[in-house]
């Protein structure tokens, strides 16, 4: 009897696979006819194009994704497991049509972040996303950003002091130092909590963030782990559950403490006492009301966690890469330094000077350096979307649930878009007339562009001003050449090595 049940189940499973594969391959064949200017990555039945990923490491995955476009073309049909149709694109004209679709869904990889980020701005779609975007956008008003600059100034000074031990010494990897500086800035700005990771990098919360993100990345590229039921029984799934508890319990404690602080602060002010506390992103959300109701604690926790994740990973990548490129381009580095001196006065004064919003806005060449850094090594190298059924490309409807991967890294390094793409040339952005917004996407584009990009630019410029005012960057040895890997953000696979000398 048992054998009969197993045989029946096996037959049903095989039938499902055959039907699914045939249906998916028919869909791909139809799309190929309708979009003849798209090329196709060679595929196999059942496995699709996944068999190309022979190196499962972050470096190998990044190289394979990038290699698809170099080998087969700008716009590609790919196939997931069971030949599930997917599209990879780098053509700005096609990207524009995709990101401007009326209804945009996120791919399954964003679901893996929900246990930490909740269903907030990054992971949600449709009406939920629109409502949350409307609530959060005002929190990045310039007046509020000016308040955050105090935190950025202080933590950048701590960063400068931490690097003193390396001045005049051998090559060192600056990436980890930038990570902890960015975490300290974002934790104090987002939560009002001084993590002090630059002094104590092994704190439980900090390690939990790093390990959680590593587990999510490994899961994204393992098709067998896409099922929540299967994943929950694995060792990685069990470990992630514990990390979720650490992260969410930490945030719940912080939220309760901030609520009490806000109540006490209001009481002091009503009594005529000046006892104001510095406003944080969390405070703004705690005071926000939607339909005359406060936001649920779970929703607030997800948004603050999102700010923590996006606000340190992306900035760390950009600042680290910028320092590496500046160390290899002394003429460009000198131009940035001269601009800093022209804005903040005589050499040496910037250390004690307060960096303000108006002064940062004068640093036009530094803007170009950051833009070129994000061009050649975008912090977010890929953006995933999923068709909701109303996405069209050249008048062709993309079937619902088709995954679309926008390869920003390849587009930014396309010689037809950017001549001599390997050359670090900030002057590319001196005159941006004629450059379409969809050929440069460091902060995405369209209605889902990054809401925190002004915060990010201010933070990156503040850190770079402090660093370049105090140190001169020198190139590392050849064996420490920059190489990329893609976790959830673009990272140096073997570190971002530089040398520094005190000015």
CSV table of C-alpha atoms in Angstrom, one decimal:
chain,number,residue,atom,x,y,z
A,1,UNK,CA,0.0,0.0,0.0
A,2,UNK,CA,2.8,2.4,1.0
A,3,UNK,CA,4.7,1.6,-2.2
A,4,UNK,CA,1.6,2.4,-4.2
A,5,UNK,CA,1.1,5.7,-2.5
A,6,UNK,CA,4.8,6.6,-3.1
A,7,UNK,CA,4.6,5.6,-6.7
A,8,UNK,CA,1.4,7.7,-7.2
A,9,UNK,CA,3.1,10.7,-5.6
A,10,UNK,CA,6.2,10.2,-7.7
A,11,UNK,CA,4.1,10.0,-10.9
A,12,UNK,CA,2.2,13.2,-9.9
A,13,UNK,CA,5.5,15.0,-9.2
A,14,UNK,CA,7.0,14.0,-12.6
A,15,UNK,CA,3.8,15.0,-14.4
A,16,UNK,CA,3.9,18.4,-12.7
A,17,UNK,CA,7.5,18.9,-13.7
A,18,UNK,CA,6.9,18.0,-17.3
A,19,UNK,CA,3.8,20.2,-17.6
A,20,UNK,CA,5.6,23.1,-15.9
A,21,UNK,CA,8.7,22.8,-18.0
A,22,UNK,CA,6.7,22.6,-21.3
A,23,UNK,CA,4.5,25.6,-20.3
A,24,UNK,CA,7.5,27.7,-19.4
A,25,UNK,CA,9.5,26.8,-22.5
A,26,UNK,CA,6.5,27.7,-24.6
A,27,UNK,CA,6.3,31.1,-22.9
A,28,UNK,CA,10.0,31.7,-23.6
A,29,UNK,CA,9.6,30.7,-27.2
A,30,UNK,CA,6.6,33.1,-27.6
A,31,UNK,CA,8.6,36.0,-26.0
A,32,UNK,CA,11.6,35.3,-28.3
A,33,UNK,CA,9.3,35.8,-31.3
A,34,UNK,CA,7.8,38.9,-30.0
A,35,UNK,CA,11.1,40.5,-28.8
A,36,UNK,CA,13.6,39.4,-31.5
A,37,UNK,CA,16.2,42.0,-30.4
A,38,UNK,CA,16.5,40.1,-27.1
A,39,UNK,CA,19.1,37.3,-27.0
A,40,UNK,CA,19.0,34.1,-25.0
A,41,UNK,CA,21.4,32.5,-22.6
A,42,UNK,CA,21.7,28.8,-23.5
A,43,UNK,CA,19.5,26.6,-21.3
A,44,UNK,CA,18.7,23.0,-20.5
A,45,UNK,CA,15.4,21.4,-19.7
A,46,UNK,CA,14.5,21.6,-16.0
A,47,UNK,CA,17.8,23.3,-15.1
A,48,UNK,CA,17.2,26.3,-17.3
A,49,UNK,CA,20.3,28.5,-17.3
A,50,UNK,CA,21.2,27.7,-13.7
A,51,UNK,CA,23.8,25.2,-14.9
A,52,UNK,CA,26.1,28.1,-15.9
A,53,UNK,CA,26.6,29.0,-12.2
A,54,UNK,CA,29.4,26.5,-11.6
A,55,UNK,CA,31.1,28.7,-8.9
A,56,UNK,CA,28.6,29.2,-6.1
A,57,UNK,CA,30.8,31.8,-4.3
A,58,UNK,CA,29.7,35.5,-4.3
A,59,UNK,CA,32.6,36.2,-6.6
A,60,UNK,CA,31.6,33.4,-9.0
A,61,UNK,CA,27.9,34.4,-9.0
A,62,UNK,CA,28.8,38.1,-9.8
A,63,UNK,CA,31.2,37.0,-12.6
A,64,UNK,CA,28.6,34.7,-14.1
A,65,UNK,CA,25.8,37.3,-14.1
A,66,UNK,CA,28.2,39.9,-15.6
A,67,UNK,CA,29.5,37.4,-18.1
A,68,UNK,CA,26.1,36.7,-19.5
A,69,UNK,CA,25.9,40.2,-21.0
A,70,UNK,CA,29.4,40.2,-22.3
A,71,UNK,CA,28.9,36.8,-24.0
A,72,UNK,CA,25.3,37.1,-25.2
A,73,UNK,CA,24.1,40.7,-25.4
A,74,UNK,CA,22.5,43.6,-23.5
A,75,UNK,CA,19.0,42.2,-23.2
A,76,UNK,CA,18.6,38.5,-22.4
A,77,UNK,CA,16.1,35.8,-21.8
A,78,UNK,CA,17.2,33.5,-19.0
A,79,UNK,CA,15.4,30.6,-17.3
A,80,UNK,CA,15.2,29.6,-13.7
A,81,UNK,CA,14.6,26.2,-12.3
A,82,UNK,CA,11.9,24.3,-14.3
A,83,UNK,CA,12.7,26.8,-17.1
A,84,UNK,CA,10.8,29.6,-15.3
A,85,UNK,CA,11.0,32.6,-17.7
A,86,UNK,CA,13.2,35.5,-16.6
A,87,UNK,CA,14.7,38.6,-18.3
A,88,UNK,CA,18.1,40.4,-17.7
A,89,UNK,CA,18.4,43.9,-19.1
A,90,UNK,CA,21.1,46.6,-19.4
A,91,UNK,CA,19.6,48.7,-22.3
A,92,UNK,CA,18.5,52.1,-20.9
A,93,UNK,CA,15.5,52.2,-23.2
A,94,UNK,CA,14.2,48.9,-22.0
A,95,UNK,CA,15.0,49.7,-18.4
A,96,UNK,CA,12.9,52.9,-18.7
A,97,UNK,CA,9.9,50.8,-19.7
A,98,UNK,CA,10.4,48.3,-16.9
A,99,UNK,CA,10.8,50.8,-14.0
A,100,UNK,CA,7.9,52.9,-15.2
A,101,UNK,CA,5.4,50.1,-15.3
A,102,UNK,CA,2.2,51.1,-13.4
A,103,UNK,CA,2.3,48.1,-11.1
A,104,UNK,CA,5.7,46.8,-10.0
A,105,UNK,CA,6.2,43.7,-7.8
A,106,UNK,CA,9.4,42.8,-6.0
A,107,UNK,CA,11.1,39.5,-6.8
A,108,UNK,CA,11.2,36.6,-4.3
A,109,UNK,CA,14.6,37.6,-3.0
A,110,UNK,CA,13.0,40.6,-1.2
A,111,UNK,CA,10.7,38.1,0.7
A,112,UNK,CA,13.8,36.7,2.3
A,113,UNK,CA,14.4,40.1,4.0
A,114,UNK,CA,10.9,40.3,5.4
A,115,UNK,CA,11.8,38.6,8.8
A,116,UNK,CA,14.1,41.6,9.5
A,117,UNK,CA,12.8,44.5,7.4
A,118,UNK,CA,9.1,43.7,7.6
A,119,UNK,CA,6.7,44.7,4.8
A,120,UNK,CA,8.0,48.2,4.6
A,121,UNK,CA,9.4,50.6,2.0
A,122,UNK,CA,11.9,48.2,0.4
A,123,UNK,CA,9.9,44.9,0.5
A,124,UNK,CA,6.4,46.1,-0.1
A,125,UNK,CA,4.6,46.9,-3.4
A,126,UNK,CA,1.3,48.4,-4.7
A,127,UNK,CA,-0.9,50.5,-2.3
A,128,UNK,CA,1.1,49.5,0.8
A,129,UNK,CA,4.3,50.8,-0.8
A,130,UNK,CA,2.7,54.1,-2.0
A,131,UNK,CA,1.2,54.7,1.5
A,132,UNK,CA,4.6,54.1,3.2
A,133,UNK,CA,6.5,56.2,0.7
A,134,UNK,CA,4.2,59.1,1.4
A,135,UNK,CA,4.8,58.8,5.1
A,136,UNK,CA,8.6,58.5,5.0
A,137,UNK,CA,9.5,61.0,2.3
A,138,UNK,CA,9.1,64.1,4.6
A,139,UNK,CA,11.5,62.6,7.1
A,140,UNK,CA,14.3,63.4,4.7
A,141,UNK,CA,13.6,67.1,4.6
A,142,UNK,CA,16.7,69.2,4.4
A,143,UNK,CA,16.1,70.7,7.9
A,144,UNK,CA,16.1,67.3,9.4
A,145,UNK,CA,19.2,66.3,7.4
A,146,UNK,CA,21.0,69.2,8.9
A,147,UNK,CA,20.4,67.8,12.4
A,148,UNK,CA,21.9,64.5,11.2
A,149,UNK,CA,25.0,66.3,10.1
A,150,UNK,CA,26.0,66.8,13.8
A,151,UNK,CA,26.2,63.0,14.1
A,152,UNK,CA,28.0,62.6,10.9
A,153,UNK,CA,30.7,65.1,11.9
A,154,UNK,CA,31.3,63.4,15.3
A,155,UNK,CA,31.5,59.9,14.0
A,156,UNK,CA,33.8,60.9,11.1
A,157,UNK,CA,36.2,62.4,13.6
A,158,UNK,CA,36.2,59.1,15.5
A,159,UNK,CA,37.0,57.4,12.2
A,160,UNK,CA,39.9,59.7,11.6
A,161,UNK,CA,41.3,58.9,15.0
A,162,UNK,CA,41.0,55.1,14.4
A,163,UNK,CA,43.0,55.4,11.2
A,164,UNK,CA,45.9,57.2,12.9
A,165,UNK,CA,47.6,53.8,13.7
A,166,UNK,CA,47.9,53.2,9.9
A,167,UNK,CA,49.4,56.5,8.9
A,168,UNK,CA,52.8,56.0,7.3
A,169,UNK,CA,52.3,52.2,7.6
A,170,UNK,CA,51.8,49.4,5.1
A,171,UNK,CA,48.7,48.6,3.0
A,172,UNK,CA,45.5,48.0,5.0
A,173,UNK,CA,41.9,47.2,4.2
A,174,UNK,CA,39.8,50.3,4.8
A,175,UNK,CA,36.4,48.6,4.2
A,176,UNK,CA,35.8,47.3,7.7
A,177,UNK,CA,36.7,50.7,9.2
A,178,UNK,CA,34.2,52.4,6.9
A,179,UNK,CA,31.6,49.8,7.8
A,180,UNK,CA,31.8,50.6,11.5
A,181,UNK,CA,31.8,54.3,10.9
A,182,UNK,CA,28.7,54.0,8.7
A,183,UNK,CA,27.0,51.8,11.3
A,184,UNK,CA,27.6,54.3,14.1
A,185,UNK,CA,26.2,57.1,12.0
A,186,UNK,CA,23.1,55.3,10.9
A,187,UNK,CA,22.3,53.8,14.4
A,188,UNK,CA,22.5,57.2,16.0
A,189,UNK,CA,20.5,58.9,13.2
A,190,UNK,CA,17.9,56.2,12.9
A,191,UNK,CA,17.5,55.1,16.5
A,192,UNK,CA,19.2,57.6,18.8
A,193,UNK,CA,21.4,54.7,19.9
A,194,UNK,CA,25.2,55.0,20.1
A,195,UNK,CA,26.4,51.5,19.1
A,196,UNK,CA,30.0,52.6,19.3
A,197,UNK,CA,31.0,49.9,16.8
A,198,UNK,CA,34.1,51.8,15.9
A,199,UNK,CA,35.3,51.1,19.4
A,200,UNK,CA,33.5,47.8,20.0
A,201,UNK,CA,33.0,46.0,16.6
A,202,UNK,CA,32.1,42.7,18.1
A,203,UNK,CA,28.8,43.8,19.7
A,204,UNK,CA,26.1,41.1,19.5
A,205,UNK,CA,23.8,43.3,17.4
A,206,UNK,CA,26.5,44.2,14.9
A,207,UNK,CA,27.5,40.6,14.4
A,208,UNK,CA,23.9,39.5,14.1
A,209,UNK,CA,23.4,42.1,11.2
A,210,UNK,CA,26.4,40.8,9.3
A,211,UNK,CA,25.5,37.1,9.8
A,212,UNK,CA,21.9,37.6,8.9
A,213,UNK,CA,22.8,39.3,5.6
A,214,UNK,CA,25.3,36.6,4.8
A,215,UNK,CA,22.6,33.9,5.3
A,216,UNK,CA,20.1,35.7,3.1
A,217,UNK,CA,22.6,36.1,0.3
A,218,UNK,CA,23.5,32.4,0.3
A,219,UNK,CA,19.8,31.5,0.3
A,220,UNK,CA,19.1,33.7,-2.8
A,221,UNK,CA,21.3,31.7,-5.0
A,222,UNK,CA,20.2,28.3,-3.7
A,223,UNK,CA,16.9,27.3,-5.6
A,224,UNK,CA,16.3,24.4,-3.2
A,225,UNK,CA,16.1,26.9,-0.3
A,226,UNK,CA,13.4,29.2,-1.7
A,227,UNK,CA,10.6,27.3,0.1
A,228,UNK,CA,10.2,28.7,3.7
A,229,UNK,CA,9.1,25.3,4.9
A,230,UNK,CA,12.2,23.6,3.7
A,231,UNK,CA,14.5,26.4,4.8
A,232,UNK,CA,13.0,26.5,8.3
A,233,UNK,CA,14.2,22.9,8.8
A,234,UNK,CA,17.8,23.5,7.7
A,235,UNK,CA,20.7,24.5,10.0
A,236,UNK,CA,20.9,27.9,8.2
A,237,UNK,CA,17.1,28.4,8.7
A,238,UNK,CA,17.4,27.6,12.4
A,239,UNK,CA,20.3,30.0,12.8
A,240,UNK,CA,18.5,32.8,11.0
A,241,UNK,CA,15.6,32.4,13.3
A,242,UNK,CA,17.9,33.1,16.3
A,243,UNK,CA,19.4,36.1,14.6
A,244,UNK,CA,15.9,37.4,13.8
A,245,UNK,CA,15.2,37.3,17.6
A,246,UNK,CA,18.4,39.2,18.4
A,247,UNK,CA,17.7,41.9,15.8
A,248,UNK,CA,14.0,42.4,16.6
A,249,UNK,CA,14.4,42.2,20.4
A,250,UNK,CA,17.1,44.8,20.2
A,251,UNK,CA,14.9,47.1,18.1
A,252,UNK,CA,11.8,46.5,20.3
A,253,UNK,CA,13.8,47.6,23.4
A,254,UNK,CA,15.1,50.7,21.6
A,255,UNK,CA,11.6,51.6,20.5
A,256,UNK,CA,10.2,51.4,24.1
A,257,UNK,CA,13.1,53.5,25.4
A,258,UNK,CA,12.6,56.2,22.7
A,259,UNK,CA,8.8,56.3,23.5
A,260,UNK,CA,9.6,57.0,27.2
A,261,UNK,CA,12.2,59.6,26.2
A,262,UNK,CA,9.7,61.4,24.0
A,263,UNK,CA,7.0,61.4,26.7
A,264,UNK,CA,9.5,62.7,29.3
A,265,UNK,CA,10.8,65.3,26.9
A,266,UNK,CA,7.2,66.5,26.2
A,267,UNK,CA,6.5,66.7,30.0
A,268,UNK,CA,9.7,68.8,30.6
A,269,UNK,CA,8.8,71.2,27.7
A,270,UNK,CA,5.2,71.6,29.0
A,271,UNK,CA,6.8,72.7,32.3
A,272,UNK,CA,8.9,75.3,30.6
A,273,UNK,CA,12.1,73.3,30.9
A,274,UNK,CA,14.5,73.0,28.0
A,275,UNK,CA,15.2,69.3,27.9
A,276,UNK,CA,14.9,68.6,24.2
A,277,UNK,CA,16.4,65.4,22.7
A,278,UNK,CA,17.9,65.1,19.3
A,279,UNK,CA,15.3,64.0,16.7
A,280,UNK,CA,15.9,60.6,15.1
A,281,UNK,CA,14.3,58.8,12.2
A,282,UNK,CA,12.6,56.5,14.8
A,283,UNK,CA,11.1,59.6,16.6
A,284,UNK,CA,9.6,60.9,13.4
A,285,UNK,CA,7.9,57.5,12.7
A,286,UNK,CA,6.7,57.3,16.3
A,287,UNK,CA,5.1,60.7,16.0
A,288,UNK,CA,3.6,59.9,12.5
A,289,UNK,CA,-0.1,59.2,12.2
A,290,UNK,CA,-2.0,57.6,9.4
A,291,UNK,CA,-5.8,57.9,9.3
A,292,UNK,CA,-5.5,59.5,12.8
A,293,UNK,CA,-3.8,56.3,14.1
A,294,UNK,CA,-0.2,55.8,15.1
A,295,UNK,CA,1.8,53.4,13.0
A,296,UNK,CA,1.9,49.9,14.5
A,297,UNK,CA,5.2,49.1,16.4
A,298,UNK,CA,5.9,46.2,14.0
A,299,UNK,CA,5.7,48.5,11.0
A,300,UNK,CA,7.9,51.1,12.6
A,301,UNK,CA,10.5,48.5,13.5
A,302,UNK,CA,10.6,47.3,9.9
A,303,UNK,CA,11.2,50.8,8.5
A,304,UNK,CA,14.0,51.6,11.0
A,305,UNK,CA,15.6,48.2,10.3
A,306,UNK,CA,15.4,49.1,6.6
A,307,UNK,CA,17.1,52.4,7.2
A,308,UNK,CA,19.8,50.6,9.2
A,309,UNK,CA,20.4,48.0,6.5
A,310,UNK,CA,20.4,50.3,3.4
A,311,UNK,CA,22.1,53.2,5.3
A,312,UNK,CA,25.3,51.4,6.1
A,313,UNK,CA,25.8,48.7,3.4
A,314,UNK,CA,25.6,51.1,0.4
A,315,UNK,CA,27.5,53.9,2.0
A,316,UNK,CA,30.3,51.6,3.1
A,317,UNK,CA,30.7,50.3,-0.5
A,318,UNK,CA,30.8,53.7,-2.1
A,319,UNK,CA,33.2,55.4,0.4
A,320,UNK,CA,35.6,52.4,0.4
A,321,UNK,CA,35.7,52.3,-3.4
A,322,UNK,CA,36.1,56.1,-3.7
A,323,UNK,CA,39.1,56.0,-1.4
A,324,UNK,CA,40.6,53.2,-3.5
A,325,UNK,CA,40.1,55.1,-6.7
A,326,UNK,CA,41.5,58.4,-5.3
A,327,UNK,CA,44.6,56.6,-4.0
A,328,UNK,CA,45.2,55.5,-7.6
A,329,UNK,CA,44.5,58.8,-9.2
A,330,UNK,CA,46.7,61.4,-7.3
A,331,UNK,CA,45.7,64.3,-9.7
A,332,UNK,CA,42.0,63.7,-9.0
A,333,UNK,CA,42.7,63.4,-5.3
A,334,UNK,CA,44.6,66.7,-5.3
A,335,UNK,CA,41.6,68.5,-7.1
A,336,UNK,CA,39.3,67.2,-4.4
A,337,UNK,CA,41.6,68.4,-1.7
A,338,UNK,CA,42.1,71.8,-3.3
A,339,UNK,CA,38.3,72.2,-3.4
A,340,UNK,CA,38.0,71.3,0.3
A,341,UNK,CA,40.6,73.9,1.2
A,342,UNK,CA,38.9,76.5,-0.9
A,343,UNK,CA,35.6,75.9,0.9
A,344,UNK,CA,36.9,75.4,4.5
A,345,UNK,CA,39.8,77.8,4.5
A,346,UNK,CA,43.5,77.2,5.2
A,347,UNK,CA,45.0,73.8,5.3
A,348,UNK,CA,44.4,72.1,8.7
A,349,UNK,CA,41.3,74.2,9.6
A,350,UNK,CA,38.8,71.7,8.4
A,351,UNK,CA,39.5,69.3,11.3
A,352,UNK,CA,38.0,71.9,13.7
A,353,UNK,CA,35.5,73.3,11.2
A,354,UNK,CA,31.9,72.3,11.5
A,355,UNK,CA,30.7,70.8,8.2
A,356,UNK,CA,27.4,72.3,7.3
A,357,UNK,CA,24.8,71.6,4.6
A,358,UNK,CA,25.6,74.8,2.7
A,359,UNK,CA,29.4,74.1,2.7
A,360,UNK,CA,28.9,70.5,1.4
A,361,UNK,CA,26.7,71.9,-1.4
A,362,UNK,CA,29.7,73.9,-2.6
A,363,UNK,CA,31.8,70.7,-3.2
A,364,UNK,CA,30.9,70.3,-6.8
A,365,UNK,CA,33.9,68.3,-7.8
A,366,UNK,CA,33.5,65.9,-4.9
A,367,UNK,CA,29.9,65.4,-6.2
A,368,UNK,CA,31.4,64.3,-9.5
A,369,UNK,CA,33.9,61.9,-7.7
A,370,UNK,CA,31.1,60.2,-5.8
A,371,UNK,CA,29.0,59.9,-9.0
A,372,UNK,CA,31.9,58.4,-10.9
A,373,UNK,CA,32.5,56.0,-8.0
A,374,UNK,CA,28.9,54.9,-8.2
A,375,UNK,CA,29.1,54.7,-11.9
A,376,UNK,CA,32.1,52.3,-12.1
A,377,UNK,CA,31.1,50.3,-9.0
A,378,UNK,CA,27.4,50.9,-8.1
A,379,UNK,CA,26.7,50.0,-4.5
A,380,UNK,CA,23.5,48.2,-5.7
A,381,UNK,CA,24.7,46.3,-8.8
A,382,UNK,CA,21.4,44.6,-9.6
A,383,UNK,CA,17.7,45.5,-9.1
A,384,UNK,CA,15.1,42.8,-9.2
A,385,UNK,CA,11.5,43.3,-10.4
A,386,UNK,CA,8.6,41.0,-11.1
A,387,UNK,CA,6.0,41.6,-13.7
A,388,UNK,CA,2.5,42.1,-12.3
A,389,UNK,CA,1.0,41.5,-15.8
A,390,UNK,CA,0.8,45.1,-16.9
A,391,UNK,CA,4.5,45.5,-17.7
A,392,UNK,CA,5.2,46.0,-21.4
A,393,UNK,CA,8.5,46.2,-23.4
A,394,UNK,CA,8.2,47.6,-26.9
A,395,UNK,CA,4.4,46.9,-26.7
A,396,UNK,CA,4.9,43.3,-25.7
A,397,UNK,CA,3.2,42.3,-22.4
A,398,UNK,CA,5.6,40.5,-20.1
A,399,UNK,CA,3.8,37.6,-18.4
A,400,UNK,CA,2.9,38.0,-14.8
A,401,UNK,CA,5.5,36.7,-12.3
A,402,UNK,CA,8.3,36.9,-14.8
A,403,UNK,CA,11.4,38.0,-13.0
A,404,UNK,CA,13.3,41.0,-14.4
A,405,UNK,CA,16.9,41.7,-13.4
A,406,UNK,CA,18.3,45.1,-14.2
A,407,UNK,CA,22.1,44.8,-14.3
A,408,UNK,CA,23.2,48.3,-13.3
A,409,UNK,CA,26.9,47.3,-13.0
A,410,UNK,CA,27.1,46.2,-16.7
A,411,UNK,CA,25.1,49.2,-17.9
A,412,UNK,CA,27.4,51.6,-16.0
A,413,UNK,CA,30.5,49.9,-17.5
A,414,UNK,CA,29.1,49.7,-21.1
A,415,UNK,CA,31.6,51.5,-23.4
A,416,UNK,CA,28.7,52.6,-25.6
A,417,UNK,CA,27.2,54.4,-22.7
A,418,UNK,CA,30.5,55.5,-21.0
A,419,UNK,CA,33.6,55.5,-23.3
A,420,UNK,CA,36.7,54.0,-21.6
A,421,UNK,CA,34.5,52.6,-18.8
A,422,UNK,CA,37.5,51.3,-16.8
A,423,UNK,CA,39.0,54.8,-16.5
A,424,UNK,CA,38.1,56.7,-13.4
A,425,UNK,CA,37.0,60.1,-14.8
A,426,UNK,CA,34.8,62.3,-12.6
A,427,UNK,CA,34.7,64.9,-15.4
A,428,UNK,CA,32.1,62.6,-17.1
A,429,UNK,CA,29.6,64.3,-14.9
A,430,UNK,CA,30.7,67.9,-15.5
A,431,UNK,CA,28.1,68.2,-18.2
A,432,UNK,CA,25.2,65.8,-17.9
A,433,UNK,CA,23.1,67.2,-20.7
A,434,UNK,CA,22.0,64.5,-23.1
A,435,UNK,CA,22.6,61.7,-20.6
A,436,UNK,CA,19.3,59.9,-19.9
A,437,UNK,CA,18.4,59.2,-16.3
A,438,UNK,CA,18.0,55.6,-17.2
A,439,UNK,CA,21.6,55.1,-18.2
A,440,UNK,CA,22.8,56.0,-14.7
A,441,UNK,CA,20.9,54.3,-11.8
A,442,UNK,CA,23.0,54.3,-8.6
A,443,UNK,CA,19.8,55.1,-6.6
A,444,UNK,CA,17.4,53.4,-9.0
A,445,UNK,CA,14.9,55.5,-10.9
A,446,UNK,CA,11.3,56.3,-11.4
A,447,UNK,CA,8.8,56.3,-8.5
A,448,UNK,CA,10.8,53.7,-6.6
A,449,UNK,CA,14.1,55.7,-6.6
A,450,UNK,CA,16.0,55.7,-3.3
A,451,UNK,CA,14.2,57.9,-0.8
A,452,UNK,CA,17.4,58.3,1.3
A,453,UNK,CA,19.8,59.4,-1.4
A,454,UNK,CA,20.2,62.9,-0.1
A,455,UNK,CA,21.1,61.5,3.3
A,456,UNK,CA,23.6,59.2,1.7
A,457,UNK,CA,25.3,62.0,-0.3
A,458,UNK,CA,25.6,64.1,2.8
A,459,UNK,CA,27.1,61.3,4.8
A,460,UNK,CA,29.6,60.2,2.1
A,461,UNK,CA,30.7,63.8,1.5
A,462,UNK,CA,31.2,64.4,5.2
A,463,UNK,CA,33.4,61.3,5.7
A,464,UNK,CA,35.4,62.1,2.6
A,465,UNK,CA,36.0,65.7,3.6
A,466,UNK,CA,37.3,64.6,7.0
A,467,UNK,CA,39.5,61.9,5.6
A,468,UNK,CA,41.0,63.9,2.7
A,469,UNK,CA,41.6,66.9,5.0
A,470,UNK,CA,43.7,64.7,7.3
A,471,UNK,CA,45.3,62.0,5.1
A,472,UNK,CA,46.7,61.6,1.7
A,473,UNK,CA,45.7,58.3,0.0
A,474,UNK,CA,48.4,56.2,-1.6
A,475,UNK,CA,47.9,53.2,-3.9
A,476,UNK,CA,48.4,49.7,-2.5
A,477,UNK,CA,50.6,47.0,-4.2
A,478,UNK,CA,49.5,45.3,-7.4
A,479,UNK,CA,48.5,42.1,-5.6
A,480,UNK,CA,45.8,44.0,-3.8
A,481,UNK,CA,43.9,45.1,-6.9
A,482,UNK,CA,40.2,45.7,-6.4
A,483,UNK,CA,38.0,42.7,-7.2
A,484,UNK,CA,34.2,42.6,-6.8
A,485,UNK,CA,31.7,40.2,-5.3
A,486,UNK,CA,28.0,40.7,-5.0
A,487,UNK,CA,26.3,40.0,-1.7
A,488,UNK,CA,23.2,42.2,-1.3
A,489,UNK,CA,25.4,45.1,-2.3
A,490,UNK,CA,28.6,45.3,-4.3
A,491,UNK,CA,31.6,44.6,-2.1
A,492,UNK,CA,35.4,44.2,-2.6
A,493,UNK,CA,36.0,40.4,-2.6
A,494,UNK,CA,39.5,40.7,-1.1
A,495,UNK,CA,39.2,44.1,0.6
A,496,UNK,CA,39.8,47.7,-0.5
A,497,UNK,CA,43.4,48.3,0.3
A,498,UNK,CA,45.1,51.7,0.5
A,499,UNK,CA,48.0,53.4,2.3
A,500,UNK,CA,47.7,56.7,4.1
A,501,UNK,CA,50.0,59.5,5.1
A,502,UNK,CA,49.2,62.3,7.4
A,503,UNK,CA,49.0,65.7,5.7
